[in-house]
Amino acid sequence: MRRFSGKVRVRAAAGASLVVALALVAAGTALLLVLKHNLVGQADLQAENAAREVATQIATGKPYQKLDLPDGDERPVVVLAEDGRVLAAGDDVRAVDGKSVAQQPSAGRQPGGSDDDDDDDDQKIKPGEVEDEARHSGGTATVGHRTADYRFATVEAKDTRGGKAVVRAGSPLAAEREAVGSVRTAMLIGLPCLLLVVAGVTWLVTRRALRPVEGIRREMAVITASTDLSRRVPEPGSRDEIDRLARTTNETLGALQASVERQRRFVADASHELRSPIASLRTQLEVGIAHPELLDAEGAVADAVRLQNLAADLLLLARLDAGERPADARIDLAALVREEVSQRVGDRIAVEVGDLEGVEVAGSRSQLGRVLGNLLDNAQRHAAGAVRAGVARDGRWAVLRVADDGPGVPPEERERIFERFVRLDDARSRDDGGAGLGLAIARDVAERHGGTLAVRDGSVFELRLPVV
């Protein structure tokens, strides 16, 4: 049950049904209130009209026993004197608000003129006039043997001799209650049916909309189980959010596939690169053990140094691949070049320092020093007789250039040389050409610092970093 209720379709259908139910209940309540108010207003108007008709007859001087009163079943009317005596009542009207009309004093008596002790309110209505404002109230009336609820209108009037009479006329509320009850019943029956329709439509629409998502999920489950990253999830082509989700998922799978393949090649190339110096070092040590006089100590040390350098390169690449962020120190590139060149005392060709413009960049001093060292090592391997380094500023960029007078890099190879474990044909010697990681590390570090590294004019390597 928990699994079923947790589905998106169920939650969407339940949510839509709840929203529609709340809206319909609010709208239905408002409708019933408005309908009841209008019907009660209509009943008040009918009662007031009946009361004014009788009051007008009184104001014209018509005797109370001859008043033309409406049928008691439709409009119960009672005319009262100031002292509460019943002056007239409609046919079959027996009680009003539980007060029996038959028990009142005689209704055939004609009231006299106005008394001197009438209050100020009595003086507002002159003889032969009817009160302008009617008062409305709810109550009950017994007509014949049936008691029902009514809306009453009360109007005061004075006859031609100044006698005041109070006319109360009622209008039945049975029609109002029947209408409100019918609407309420219709809503109670129609609301569940409408909610079922809304839930069903929402279920179907959501199911259709989420069908591509289910296809994506199934394909991802297959890819996860098979570890076949060459597979792709289906793209519905609907150009909506789900289609963009499928495209993004495929892009992620493509990037993951490329990363895994790059990692596999990296492991294979690293194993291959490590095999040669390890085998050479082992051979030299075994020969040295068997024939100490033939031990090549310098070669063994060179192989050990090469292994150390290769391990350091692999460790740095692993940290870069793991997303290591460079430090946020301020580095003067000109000072970095002078310091790095001053430490290279054993180079085959002395490095010539060109123009050094003072510009500062943000990053890791050790990593940028490693980039400069790798570029100088590459220039030393290919230079004929000159290696030159310089720093300049180009707008918001700091530019570090390392150039040599070697044959240069062919245009078609200027991007491939930055791949890992790549050596050009004239640099395939593992003793002279290195492991093919220096330029790859240099570009990775440059990109981590928000810059670029590229080959310009054949044998000029240009590092561009944003100026602080």
Coordinates of C-alpha atoms in Angstrom, one line a residue:
M1 CA 0.0 0.0 0.0
R2 CA 2.8 2.4 0.8
R3 CA 4.5 1.6 -2.5
F4 CA 1.3 2.2 -4.3
S5 CA 0.5 5.5 -2.6
G6 CA 4.0 6.7 -3.2
K7 CA 3.7 6.7 -7.0
V8 CA 3.6 10.0 -8.7
R9 CA 0.4 9.2 -10.5
V10 CA -1.4 8.5 -7.2
R11 CA 0.0 11.7 -5.6
A12 CA -0.9 13.8 -8.6
A13 CA -4.5 12.4 -8.8
A14 CA -5.0 12.8 -5.0
G15 CA -3.6 16.4 -5.1
A16 CA -5.7 17.4 -8.1
S17 CA -8.8 15.9 -6.5
L18 CA -8.1 17.6 -3.2
V19 CA -7.7 21.0 -4.9
V20 CA -10.8 20.6 -7.0
A21 CA -12.7 19.4 -3.9
L22 CA -11.7 22.4 -1.9
A23 CA -12.6 24.7 -4.8
L24 CA -16.0 23.1 -5.3
V25 CA -16.8 23.1 -1.6
A26 CA -15.9 26.8 -1.4
A27 CA -17.8 27.6 -4.6
G28 CA -20.8 25.5 -3.5
T29 CA -20.9 27.1 -0.1
A30 CA -20.8 30.6 -1.6
L31 CA -23.5 29.6 -4.1
L32 CA -25.8 28.3 -1.3
L33 CA -25.3 31.4 0.7
V34 CA -26.0 33.7 -2.3
L35 CA -29.0 31.6 -3.2
K36 CA -30.4 31.7 0.3
H37 CA -29.8 35.4 0.6
N38 CA -31.6 36.1 -2.7
L39 CA -34.6 33.9 -1.8
V40 CA -34.9 35.4 1.7
G41 CA -34.7 38.8 0.1
Q42 CA -37.4 37.9 -2.3
A43 CA -39.6 36.6 0.6
D44 CA -39.0 39.8 2.5
L45 CA -40.1 41.8 -0.5
Q46 CA -43.3 39.8 -1.0
A47 CA -44.1 40.1 2.7
E48 CA -43.5 43.8 2.6
N49 CA -45.7 44.3 -0.4
A50 CA -48.5 42.4 1.4
A51 CA -48.1 44.4 4.6
R52 CA -48.1 47.7 2.7
E53 CA -51.3 46.8 0.8
V54 CA -53.1 46.2 4.0
A55 CA -51.5 49.3 5.7
T56 CA -52.6 51.4 2.7
Q57 CA -56.2 50.2 3.2
I58 CA -56.0 51.2 6.9
A59 CA -54.6 54.6 6.0
T60 CA -57.5 55.3 3.6
G61 CA -59.9 54.8 6.5
K62 CA -61.3 51.4 5.6
P63 CA -62.8 49.6 8.6
Y64 CA -60.7 46.8 10.0
Q65 CA -63.5 44.2 9.8
K66 CA -63.7 45.0 6.1
L67 CA -60.0 44.8 5.2
D68 CA -59.2 42.8 2.1
L69 CA -56.6 40.4 3.6
P70 CA -54.7 37.9 1.5
D71 CA -55.2 34.2 1.8
G72 CA -53.7 32.9 5.0
D73 CA -52.1 29.9 3.3
E74 CA -50.0 32.2 1.0
R75 CA -49.6 35.4 3.1
P76 CA -50.6 35.2 6.8
V77 CA -51.5 38.7 7.9
V78 CA -52.3 40.0 11.4
V79 CA -53.2 43.6 12.3
L80 CA -52.5 44.7 15.9
A81 CA -53.4 47.8 17.8
E82 CA -50.9 49.7 19.9
D83 CA -51.9 47.8 23.0
G84 CA -51.4 44.4 21.3
R85 CA -55.1 43.7 20.5
V86 CA -55.7 41.8 17.3
L87 CA -57.7 44.1 15.1
A88 CA -57.8 41.8 12.1
A89 CA -56.3 38.5 10.9
G90 CA -56.2 36.6 7.7
D91 CA -58.3 33.5 7.0
D92 CA -57.3 30.4 9.0
V93 CA -54.5 32.3 10.7
R94 CA -54.5 30.9 14.2
A95 CA -51.1 31.9 15.7
V96 CA -48.1 34.1 15.0
D97 CA -44.8 33.3 16.7
G98 CA -46.6 30.9 19.0
K99 CA -49.1 33.6 20.1
S100 CA -52.7 32.5 19.4
V101 CA -54.7 35.0 17.4
A102 CA -58.0 33.5 18.7
Q103 CA -57.0 34.2 22.3
Q104 CA -56.6 38.0 21.6
P105 CA -59.3 40.5 22.5
S106 CA -62.0 41.1 20.0
A107 CA -60.9 42.2 16.6
G108 CA -64.1 44.0 15.7
R109 CA -63.3 47.2 17.8
Q110 CA -62.3 50.3 15.9
P111 CA -59.5 52.2 17.7
G112 CA -60.0 55.8 18.6
G113 CA -57.9 58.9 17.8
S114 CA -54.4 59.5 18.9
D115 CA -53.8 60.1 22.7
D116 CA -52.0 63.1 24.1
D117 CA -49.4 60.8 25.7
D118 CA -48.2 59.3 22.3
D119 CA -44.4 59.2 22.2
D120 CA -42.2 60.9 19.7
D121 CA -42.1 57.9 17.4
D122 CA -45.9 57.9 17.1
Q123 CA -45.9 61.5 15.9
K124 CA -43.7 60.6 13.0
I125 CA -46.6 59.1 11.1
K126 CA -49.5 61.4 10.4
P127 CA -53.1 60.3 10.1
G128 CA -53.7 58.7 6.8
E129 CA -50.1 57.8 6.3
V130 CA -48.0 54.5 6.1
E131 CA -44.6 54.1 7.6
D132 CA -41.8 54.4 5.1
E133 CA -39.5 51.8 6.5
A134 CA -40.5 48.2 7.0
R135 CA -38.9 45.9 9.5
H136 CA -38.1 42.3 8.6
S137 CA -37.8 39.3 10.9
G138 CA -38.2 35.6 10.9
G139 CA -40.9 33.8 12.7
T140 CA -43.5 31.1 12.6
A141 CA -47.2 31.1 11.8
T142 CA -50.0 28.5 12.3
V143 CA -52.4 28.5 9.4
G144 CA -55.2 26.0 9.8
H145 CA -53.5 23.0 11.4
R146 CA -50.0 23.6 9.9
T147 CA -47.2 25.5 11.5
A148 CA -44.4 26.7 9.2
D149 CA -41.5 29.2 9.1
Y150 CA -42.1 32.6 7.5
R151 CA -40.4 35.9 6.9
F152 CA -42.4 38.7 8.3
A153 CA -42.6 42.4 7.3
T154 CA -43.9 44.8 9.9
V155 CA -45.4 48.2 8.8
E156 CA -47.1 50.8 10.9
A157 CA -50.0 52.9 9.6
K158 CA -52.5 55.5 11.0
D159 CA -56.1 55.7 9.9
T160 CA -57.8 58.9 9.1
R161 CA -58.7 59.5 12.7
G162 CA -55.2 59.0 14.0
G163 CA -55.5 55.5 15.3
K164 CA -52.2 53.5 14.9
A165 CA -52.2 49.9 13.7
V166 CA -49.3 47.5 13.2
V167 CA -49.5 45.2 10.2
R168 CA -47.5 42.0 10.1
A169 CA -47.5 40.1 6.9
G170 CA -45.6 36.9 6.3
S171 CA -44.1 35.1 3.3
P172 CA -43.4 31.3 3.5
L173 CA -39.9 30.0 3.4
A174 CA -40.8 26.6 2.1
A175 CA -39.8 27.4 -1.4
E176 CA -36.5 28.8 -0.3
R177 CA -35.7 25.8 1.7
E178 CA -36.7 23.5 -1.0
A179 CA -34.6 25.3 -3.6
V180 CA -31.6 25.4 -1.2
G181 CA -32.1 21.7 -0.4
S182 CA -32.3 20.7 -4.0
V183 CA -29.1 22.5 -4.8
R184 CA -27.3 21.0 -1.8
T185 CA -28.5 17.5 -2.8
A186 CA -27.3 18.0 -6.4
M187 CA -23.9 19.2 -5.1
L188 CA -23.5 16.3 -2.7
I189 CA -24.3 13.9 -5.5
G190 CA -22.3 15.7 -8.2
L191 CA -19.2 16.5 -6.2
P192 CA -18.1 12.8 -5.7
C193 CA -18.8 12.1 -9.4
L194 CA -16.8 15.1 -10.5
L195 CA -13.9 14.2 -8.2
L196 CA -13.8 10.7 -9.7
V197 CA -13.7 12.2 -13.2
V198 CA -10.9 14.6 -12.1
A199 CA -8.9 11.8 -10.5
G200 CA -9.3 9.5 -13.5
V201 CA -8.3 12.2 -16.0
T202 CA -5.4 13.3 -13.9
W203 CA -4.3 9.6 -13.5
L204 CA -4.4 9.1 -17.3
V205 CA -2.7 12.3 -18.2
T206 CA 0.0 11.8 -15.6
R207 CA 0.5 8.3 -16.7
R208 CA 0.9 9.4 -20.4
A209 CA 3.2 12.2 -19.4
L210 CA 5.4 10.0 -17.3
R211 CA 5.6 7.2 -19.7
P212 CA 8.9 8.5 -21.2
V213 CA 10.3 8.9 -17.7
E214 CA 9.6 5.2 -17.0
G215 CA 11.4 4.4 -20.3
I216 CA 14.4 6.4 -19.1
R217 CA 14.3 4.7 -15.7
R218 CA 14.2 1.2 -17.3
E219 CA 17.1 2.0 -19.6
M220 CA 19.2 3.4 -16.8
A221 CA 18.5 0.3 -14.8
V222 CA 19.7 -1.9 -17.7
I223 CA 22.8 0.3 -18.1
T224 CA 23.6 0.1 -14.4
A225 CA 23.2 -3.7 -14.4
S226 CA 25.2 -4.2 -17.5
T227 CA 27.8 -1.4 -17.0
D228 CA 27.5 -0.8 -20.7
L229 CA 28.0 3.0 -20.9
S230 CA 27.6 3.0 -24.7
R231 CA 23.9 2.6 -24.4
R232 CA 21.6 5.7 -24.3
V233 CA 18.2 6.4 -22.9
P234 CA 15.3 7.0 -25.4
E235 CA 14.6 10.7 -26.2
P236 CA 10.9 11.3 -26.8
G237 CA 11.5 14.3 -29.1
S238 CA 8.6 16.3 -27.5
R239 CA 10.8 19.3 -26.8
D240 CA 9.6 19.6 -23.2
E241 CA 11.1 19.1 -19.8
I242 CA 11.2 15.3 -20.2
D243 CA 12.9 15.5 -23.5
R244 CA 15.5 17.9 -22.1
L245 CA 15.9 15.4 -19.2
A246 CA 16.6 12.6 -21.6
R247 CA 19.1 14.7 -23.6
T248 CA 20.9 15.7 -20.4
T249 CA 21.0 12.1 -19.2
N250 CA 22.5 11.0 -22.5
E251 CA 25.1 13.8 -22.3
T252 CA 25.9 12.7 -18.8
L253 CA 26.3 9.1 -19.9
G254 CA 28.5 10.2 -22.8
A255 CA 30.7 12.2 -20.4
L256 CA 30.8 9.3 -18.0
Q257 CA 31.7 6.9 -20.8
A258 CA 34.5 9.2 -22.0
S259 CA 35.8 9.5 -18.4
V260 CA 35.8 5.8 -17.8
E261 CA 37.5 5.1 -21.1
R262 CA 40.1 7.8 -20.4
Q263 CA 40.6 6.3 -16.9
R264 CA 41.1 2.9 -18.4
R265 CA 43.6 4.2 -21.0
F266 CA 45.3 6.1 -18.2
V267 CA 45.7 2.9 -16.1
A268 CA 46.9 0.9 -19.1
D269 CA 49.4 3.6 -20.2
A270 CA 50.6 4.1 -16.7
S271 CA 51.1 0.4 -16.3
H272 CA 53.0 0.3 -19.6
E273 CA 55.2 3.3 -18.6
L274 CA 56.0 1.8 -15.2
R275 CA 56.9 -1.6 -16.6
S276 CA 60.0 -0.4 -18.5
P277 CA 61.8 1.4 -15.7
I278 CA 60.9 -1.2 -13.1
A279 CA 62.1 -4.0 -15.4
S280 CA 65.3 -2.1 -16.2
L281 CA 66.0 -1.3 -12.5
R282 CA 65.3 -5.0 -11.6
T283 CA 67.7 -6.2 -14.3
Q284 CA 70.4 -3.9 -13.1
L285 CA 70.0 -4.9 -9.5
E286 CA 70.0 -8.6 -10.4
V287 CA 73.1 -8.2 -12.5
G288 CA 74.7 -6.2 -9.7
I289 CA 74.0 -9.0 -7.2
A290 CA 75.4 -11.7 -9.5
H291 CA 78.3 -9.6 -10.8
P292 CA 79.0 -6.7 -8.5
E293 CA 81.7 -5.4 -10.8
L294 CA 79.1 -4.9 -13.6
L295 CA 76.6 -2.9 -11.4
D296 CA 75.5 0.3 -13.2
A297 CA 74.8 2.5 -10.1
E298 CA 74.2 5.6 -12.2
G299 CA 71.7 3.8 -14.4
A300 CA 69.9 2.4 -11.4
V301 CA 69.7 5.8 -9.8
A302 CA 68.4 7.3 -13.1
D303 CA 65.7 4.6 -13.3
A304 CA 64.7 5.3 -9.7
V305 CA 64.5 9.0 -10.4
R306 CA 62.5 8.4 -13.5
L307 CA 60.1 6.2 -11.4
Q308 CA 59.9 8.9 -8.8
N309 CA 59.1 11.6 -11.4
L310 CA 56.5 9.3 -13.0
A311 CA 54.8 8.5 -9.7
A312 CA 54.7 12.2 -8.9
D313 CA 53.1 13.0 -12.3
L314 CA 50.5 10.2 -11.8
L315 CA 49.7 11.5 -8.3
L316 CA 49.2 15.0 -9.6
L317 CA 47.0 13.9 -12.4
A318 CA 44.9 11.9 -10.0
R319 CA 44.5 14.9 -7.8
L320 CA 43.5 17.1 -10.8
D321 CA 41.0 14.5 -12.0
A322 CA 39.5 14.4 -8.5
G323 CA 38.7 18.1 -8.8
E324 CA 41.4 19.5 -6.6
R325 CA 41.1 23.3 -6.5
P326 CA 44.2 25.4 -6.7
A327 CA 45.1 27.7 -3.8
D328 CA 44.1 31.4 -3.9
A329 CA 47.5 33.0 -3.5
R330 CA 48.7 36.0 -5.4
I331 CA 51.7 35.0 -7.6
D332 CA 54.0 37.4 -9.5
L333 CA 54.7 35.5 -12.8
A334 CA 57.9 37.4 -13.5
A335 CA 59.3 36.5 -10.1
L336 CA 58.2 32.9 -10.6
V337 CA 60.2 32.8 -14.0
R338 CA 63.3 34.2 -12.4
E339 CA 63.2 31.8 -9.5
E340 CA 62.6 28.7 -11.7
V341 CA 65.3 29.7 -14.2
S342 CA 67.8 30.3 -11.4
Q343 CA 67.4 26.8 -10.2
R344 CA 68.0 25.1 -13.5
V345 CA 71.8 24.8 -13.4
G346 CA 72.1 21.5 -15.1
D347 CA 70.2 22.2 -18.3
R348 CA 71.7 21.3 -21.7
I349 CA 70.9 24.8 -22.9
A350 CA 70.9 27.9 -20.7
V351 CA 67.4 29.5 -20.5
E352 CA 67.4 33.1 -21.8
V353 CA 65.1 35.3 -19.9
G354 CA 63.3 37.9 -22.1
D355 CA 61.0 40.7 -21.1
L356 CA 59.4 40.1 -17.7
E357 CA 56.4 42.4 -17.1
G358 CA 55.2 42.4 -13.5
V359 CA 51.7 40.8 -13.5
E360 CA 50.0 38.9 -10.7
V361 CA 47.7 35.9 -11.0
A362 CA 45.8 33.9 -8.4
G363 CA 46.5 30.2 -7.9
S364 CA 48.9 27.6 -6.6
R365 CA 52.6 28.6 -6.8
S366 CA 53.8 25.0 -6.8
Q367 CA 51.4 24.0 -9.6
L368 CA 52.2 27.0 -11.8
G369 CA 55.9 26.4 -11.1
R370 CA 55.3 22.8 -12.3
V371 CA 53.7 24.1 -15.5
L372 CA 56.7 26.4 -16.2
G373 CA 59.1 23.6 -15.4
N374 CA 57.3 21.2 -17.8
L375 CA 57.4 23.7 -20.6
L376 CA 61.1 24.4 -20.1
D377 CA 61.8 20.6 -20.0
N378 CA 59.9 20.2 -23.3
A379 CA 61.9 23.1 -24.8
Q380 CA 65.2 21.6 -23.6
R381 CA 64.4 18.3 -25.4
H382 CA 63.6 19.9 -28.8
A383 CA 65.8 23.1 -28.9
A384 CA 68.7 23.3 -31.2
G385 CA 70.6 25.9 -29.2
A386 CA 68.2 28.5 -27.7
V387 CA 65.4 28.5 -25.1
R388 CA 63.7 31.7 -24.1
A389 CA 61.0 32.6 -21.5
G390 CA 59.1 35.8 -21.0
V391 CA 56.1 37.4 -19.4
A392 CA 53.8 40.1 -20.8
R393 CA 50.3 41.5 -20.2
D394 CA 47.6 41.4 -22.8
G395 CA 44.5 43.2 -21.5
R396 CA 43.1 41.2 -18.6
W397 CA 45.4 38.3 -19.3
A398 CA 48.9 37.5 -18.1
V399 CA 50.8 35.8 -20.9
L400 CA 53.8 33.4 -20.2
R401 CA 55.7 32.3 -23.3
V402 CA 58.3 29.6 -23.6
A403 CA 60.0 29.3 -27.0
D404 CA 62.8 27.3 -28.5
D405 CA 64.6 27.1 -31.9
G406 CA 63.6 23.5 -32.5
P407 CA 61.7 22.1 -35.5
G408 CA 58.4 23.1 -33.9
V409 CA 55.1 21.2 -33.7
P410 CA 53.2 20.4 -36.9
P411 CA 49.8 22.1 -37.0
E412 CA 47.9 18.8 -37.1
E413 CA 49.7 17.7 -33.9
R414 CA 49.2 20.8 -31.8
E415 CA 46.3 19.5 -29.9
R416 CA 47.3 15.8 -29.7
I417 CA 50.5 16.6 -27.8
F418 CA 48.4 17.7 -24.8
E419 CA 46.9 14.2 -24.5
R420 CA 48.3 11.9 -21.8
F421 CA 51.1 9.5 -22.8
V422 CA 51.4 11.0 -26.3
R423 CA 54.8 11.4 -27.9
L424 CA 55.5 12.6 -31.4
D425 CA 57.6 10.4 -33.7
D426 CA 60.8 12.4 -33.0
A427 CA 60.4 12.0 -29.3
R428 CA 59.5 8.4 -28.8
S429 CA 62.6 7.6 -26.8
R430 CA 61.5 7.1 -23.2
D431 CA 64.9 8.2 -22.0
D432 CA 64.8 11.5 -23.8
G433 CA 61.1 12.0 -24.5
G434 CA 59.7 11.4 -21.0
A435 CA 56.5 9.7 -20.3
G436 CA 54.3 12.0 -22.3
L437 CA 52.6 13.5 -19.2
G438 CA 54.3 16.9 -18.9
L439 CA 52.2 18.9 -21.4
A440 CA 49.0 17.1 -20.3
I441 CA 49.7 18.1 -16.7
A442 CA 50.5 21.7 -17.8
R443 CA 47.3 22.1 -19.7
D444 CA 45.2 20.6 -16.9
V445 CA 46.8 23.0 -14.4
A446 CA 46.2 25.9 -16.7
E447 CA 42.5 25.1 -17.1
R448 CA 42.1 24.6 -13.3
H449 CA 43.4 28.2 -12.9
G450 CA 40.9 29.5 -15.5
G451 CA 43.5 29.9 -18.2
T452 CA 44.6 28.2 -21.5
L453 CA 47.8 26.6 -22.8
A454 CA 48.4 26.3 -26.5
V455 CA 51.1 26.1 -29.2
R456 CA 51.8 29.3 -31.2
D457 CA 54.0 29.6 -34.2
G458 CA 55.3 26.1 -34.2
S459 CA 57.6 26.1 -31.1
V460 CA 56.2 28.8 -28.9
F461 CA 54.1 27.6 -26.0
E462 CA 51.8 30.3 -24.6
L463 CA 50.2 30.1 -21.1
R464 CA 47.4 32.7 -20.6
L465 CA 46.1 33.3 -17.0
P466 CA 43.6 35.9 -15.8
V467 CA 45.2 38.8 -14.0
V468 CA 44.2 39.5 -10.4

